[in-house]
């Protein structure tokens, strides 16, 4: 695990630029630093040593030194690949997983990406052809950002490093604003900084004189409706245990995150780790620490815990925004920061449960198509007409949101696990001089990919392509690496995906449970209270905190600031805030989304 940087030329003060770019991502790799430079290419890395501690330093070269590699991630099938490549005549000089990439590239060319089982973002430069090849794993576990300056490509693991390259300017990208307010993160390829892009998951980039992007993998569902429950359970169990085994490859001690939820509990119970880590809040409604403690005692493993205070939560916000580079309005980021900080004091690597919900259907919202089924007896045009009336009224009553959802096609109502500001609300919020793009403009192309699938499968597909990369994995990588901690995600494994992609819908989500077959399997190694527990996520008591004067007043001031007046209808902002403060309606997520944006904007552009 590390951070990487690079650019396709050699600037006048090259040494200083390299050092400054690497310093910006030093937290990603405090153990070592390395770089290569010539007149055509500069490549650098910061290393967090996990495998082959003594000889796995980078950049790495092939046998004749015609290829140079910098790599961020872990390759879990490297031992099998290494043996295969040696049999084909390749000579290895280290025992690291990194080296299989460069020799694999020699052997397979661009198709090396389809031979790798792991998480990765890497760059390979060919000294003879002057070609640069950059690739990212299929899920987007490891990040990669790039920009073009005077026809030269500049890239890095984090955006902040790019600003150390001469000519990369920090310019606000207004095109991202409405999408962020809908999704709670930026779902676009272009970042909040104009001209800086993310390399999307499952893509590789080729650059000589021009840039070429290739989408090398898509999540295709081939549902096997004849698959028996017992066969599915056995296949899933063996594949998951194999993935956990592969993810345990390391030359340092490993631990595991542990909440009271099923995903982390299953990993803790089946990974043979000795240490687990948990955080919670003083509010008992948002505190899973007792459950984590109980399970640790049941499994006879250590459990390190931390209670996060209100003040700690709010005081952490500036740190989080600096780490992420872009605003992400998921409140769970802050407890995640304290969790990774706690774990980093004891281990270098942890296992974490990201991806299980997207692959196996774990979010409660995935049951919505089932709960809406009774309304199908009413013609859709009538349901749609009622929906159009209801969204225009401020009158609230029990069942209102149910009726609104009943009048929407899945393609309209679901853009991912979060839908903060609806289209009609964006028009009220954003001032008319700024662009507003309905979020469905982005998701519609993905819905076409799964046009013949059921609504539950469609929802999972959208989350795999938006929510997972934009929220879940962005925060997991940046927040953990800020604390020099490697997070490994055994559920996000290509072999695990292959199994999940054939599971019939009713074995993923049904009226009885979300993540149905996964829960049945987990019950073999967990107490029922863990395997049957409903999805909570990282609960944060924002609803109550925003009503407290010490937090309400600073938010009120920010909502009437110059930056707020520049982009937003402040009367509407104040209406949302006061309505929440008075207990009329829970607008906490809307308030938080705007608050995070304005706080980030003022730190970067005001």
XYZ file of C-alpha atoms in Angstrom, residues 53-272:
220
model
C 9.172 -5.443 4.037
C 12.866 -5.388 3.074
C 12.938 -5.494 -0.732
C 9.559 -4.332 -1.992
C 10.527 -0.709 -2.572
C 9.508 1.222 -5.684
C 9.754 2.279 -8.456
C 10.259 -1.237 -9.823
C 11.834 -2.221 -13.141
C 11.554 -5.223 -15.418
C 14.643 -7.272 -16.412
C 16.015 -4.910 -19.066
C 14.808 -1.774 -17.271
C 12.622 -0.758 -20.202
C 9.497 -0.671 -17.997
C 9.039 1.257 -14.744
C 6.226 0.712 -12.237
C 4.691 2.647 -9.357
C 1.824 0.871 -7.629
C -0.717 1.488 -4.878
C -2.661 -1.487 -3.529
C -2.369 -5.212 -2.930
C -2.491 -8.148 -5.344
C -3.899 -11.159 -3.521
C -3.215 -13.775 -6.206
C 0.378 -12.649 -6.679
C 1.876 -15.961 -5.603
C 0.004 -17.899 -8.293
C 0.782 -15.223 -10.896
C 4.435 -15.171 -9.875
C 4.787 -18.929 -10.331
C 3.090 -18.733 -13.742
C 5.314 -15.870 -14.929
C 8.489 -17.597 -13.721
C 7.470 -20.682 -15.694
C 7.168 -18.413 -18.740
C 10.763 -17.211 -18.285
C 10.425 -14.005 -16.250
C 13.053 -13.201 -13.622
C 11.952 -11.740 -10.278
C 14.212 -9.719 -7.983
C 11.814 -9.268 -5.033
C 9.132 -11.233 -3.179
C 6.625 -8.382 -3.382
C 3.195 -8.509 -4.961
C 4.091 -5.394 -6.960
C 6.513 -7.186 -9.240
C 3.885 -9.486 -10.755
C 2.272 -6.402 -12.313
C 5.293 -5.322 -14.320
C 6.182 -8.828 -15.507
C 2.502 -9.514 -16.132
C 2.368 -6.391 -18.283
C 5.338 -7.707 -20.272
C 3.506 -10.973 -20.816
C -0.122 -9.904 -21.252
C 0.041 -6.227 -22.191
C -3.009 -4.176 -21.240
C -4.886 -7.375 -20.411
C -2.824 -7.686 -17.215
C -5.725 -5.923 -15.454
C -7.933 -8.978 -16.025
C -5.360 -11.296 -14.418
C -5.166 -9.356 -11.146
C -7.178 -10.213 -8.043
C -6.886 -7.296 -5.667
C -7.135 -3.561 -5.170
C -4.909 -1.353 -7.282
C -4.041 1.874 -8.986
C -0.736 1.676 -10.852
C 1.287 3.316 -13.604
C 3.749 1.662 -15.991
C 6.018 3.682 -18.260
C 7.727 2.255 -21.330
C 11.086 3.973 -21.828
C 11.352 2.898 -25.494
C 7.844 3.833 -26.700
C 7.369 6.738 -24.236
C 3.922 5.306 -23.466
C 2.303 5.592 -20.033
C -0.270 3.014 -18.903
C -2.385 3.682 -15.788
C -5.077 1.351 -14.424
C -7.555 1.146 -11.564
C -9.264 -1.911 -10.020
C -12.816 -2.915 -10.941
C -14.471 -1.616 -7.769
C -12.411 1.569 -7.360
C -10.925 0.600 -3.995
C -7.749 2.558 -4.739
C -8.031 6.136 -6.107
C -6.286 7.878 -8.992
C -6.630 11.493 -10.149
C -5.121 13.226 -13.171
C -4.991 16.440 -15.150
C -3.421 17.750 -18.370
C -1.042 20.729 -18.237
C 0.419 21.991 -21.535
C -0.143 18.594 -23.158
C 1.571 16.768 -20.292
C -0.214 14.256 -18.043
C 0.058 14.710 -14.268
C -1.379 12.105 -11.876
C -1.522 11.288 -8.150
C -3.321 9.171 -5.573
C -4.847 12.313 -4.058
C -5.886 15.631 -5.572
C -3.850 17.692 -3.112
C -0.586 16.415 -4.615
C -1.518 17.691 -8.089
C -1.494 21.310 -6.911
C 2.254 21.044 -6.287
C 2.871 20.683 -10.025
C 3.543 23.995 -11.851
C 0.471 25.190 -13.721
C -2.166 23.149 -11.881
C -4.607 25.755 -10.604
C -7.304 25.460 -7.968
C -10.454 26.568 -9.826
C -13.936 25.798 -8.527
C -16.041 23.642 -10.839
C -19.663 24.830 -10.635
C -20.769 21.900 -12.812
C -20.457 19.586 -9.790
C -22.657 21.513 -7.375
C -26.159 20.252 -8.189
C -24.972 16.660 -8.547
C -23.247 16.826 -5.172
C -26.390 18.191 -3.520
C -28.406 15.290 -4.893
C -25.920 12.441 -4.301
C -24.096 13.890 -1.189
C -20.803 13.376 -3.048
C -19.492 14.338 -6.470
C -20.492 11.561 -8.918
C -18.867 13.182 -11.951
C -15.609 12.140 -13.583
C -14.411 15.740 -13.326
C -13.791 16.786 -9.743
C -14.814 19.945 -7.892
C -11.546 21.382 -9.247
C -11.902 22.358 -12.878
C -9.743 20.276 -15.202
C -8.881 17.597 -12.614
C -10.439 14.192 -13.201
C -10.689 10.864 -11.459
C -9.832 7.708 -13.357
C -13.024 5.720 -12.943
C -13.017 2.172 -11.542
C -12.484 -0.621 -14.090
C -10.766 1.807 -16.472
C -7.265 2.145 -17.788
C -5.610 5.140 -19.359
C -2.987 5.249 -22.109
C -0.979 8.377 -22.789
C 1.684 9.218 -25.344
C 0.803 12.428 -27.154
C -2.902 11.958 -26.510
C -5.031 10.453 -23.774
C -7.103 7.327 -24.391
C -9.504 5.808 -21.834
C -10.735 2.196 -21.906
C -13.521 0.665 -19.807
C -12.195 -2.871 -19.340
C -14.818 -4.436 -17.033
C -18.568 -4.107 -16.385
C -20.735 -5.646 -13.676
C -22.922 -8.081 -15.589
C -25.676 -9.948 -13.764
C -26.348 -13.479 -15.011
C -28.974 -14.534 -12.490
C -29.434 -18.272 -12.097
C -33.075 -18.660 -11.092
C -32.603 -22.421 -10.846
C -29.902 -22.107 -8.183
C -30.986 -23.910 -5.022
C -30.652 -22.162 -1.690
C -28.393 -24.849 -0.207
C -26.076 -24.773 -3.232
C -25.943 -20.974 -3.144
C -25.143 -21.012 0.557
C -22.290 -23.506 0.116
C -20.819 -21.660 -2.870
C -20.979 -18.346 -1.063
C -19.412 -19.683 2.113
C -16.462 -21.337 0.353
C -15.826 -18.289 -1.843
C -15.949 -15.837 1.054
C -13.623 -17.928 3.197
C -11.231 -18.157 0.256
C -11.356 -14.378 -0.169
C -10.718 -13.772 3.531
C -7.751 -16.147 3.355
C -6.285 -14.246 0.395
C -6.865 -10.905 2.101
C -4.906 -12.107 5.127
C -1.630 -12.221 3.142
C 0.701 -9.831 4.962
C 4.025 -9.674 6.762
C 2.609 -7.453 9.535
C -0.094 -7.877 12.168
C -3.678 -7.493 11.033
C -6.878 -6.549 12.871
C -10.524 -6.001 11.989
C -13.146 -3.299 12.395
C -16.110 -4.477 14.437
C -19.547 -2.970 14.843
C -22.608 -4.869 15.944
C -23.512 -5.435 12.299
C -23.311 -8.662 10.365
C -20.617 -7.695 7.811
C -17.811 -6.825 10.216
C -18.938 -9.520 12.659
C -18.575 -12.231 10.019
C -15.069 -11.039 9.133
C -13.989 -10.939 12.774
C -15.340 -14.443 13.334
C -13.686 -16.002 10.285
C -10.360 -14.206 9.845
C -8.404 -15.387 12.917
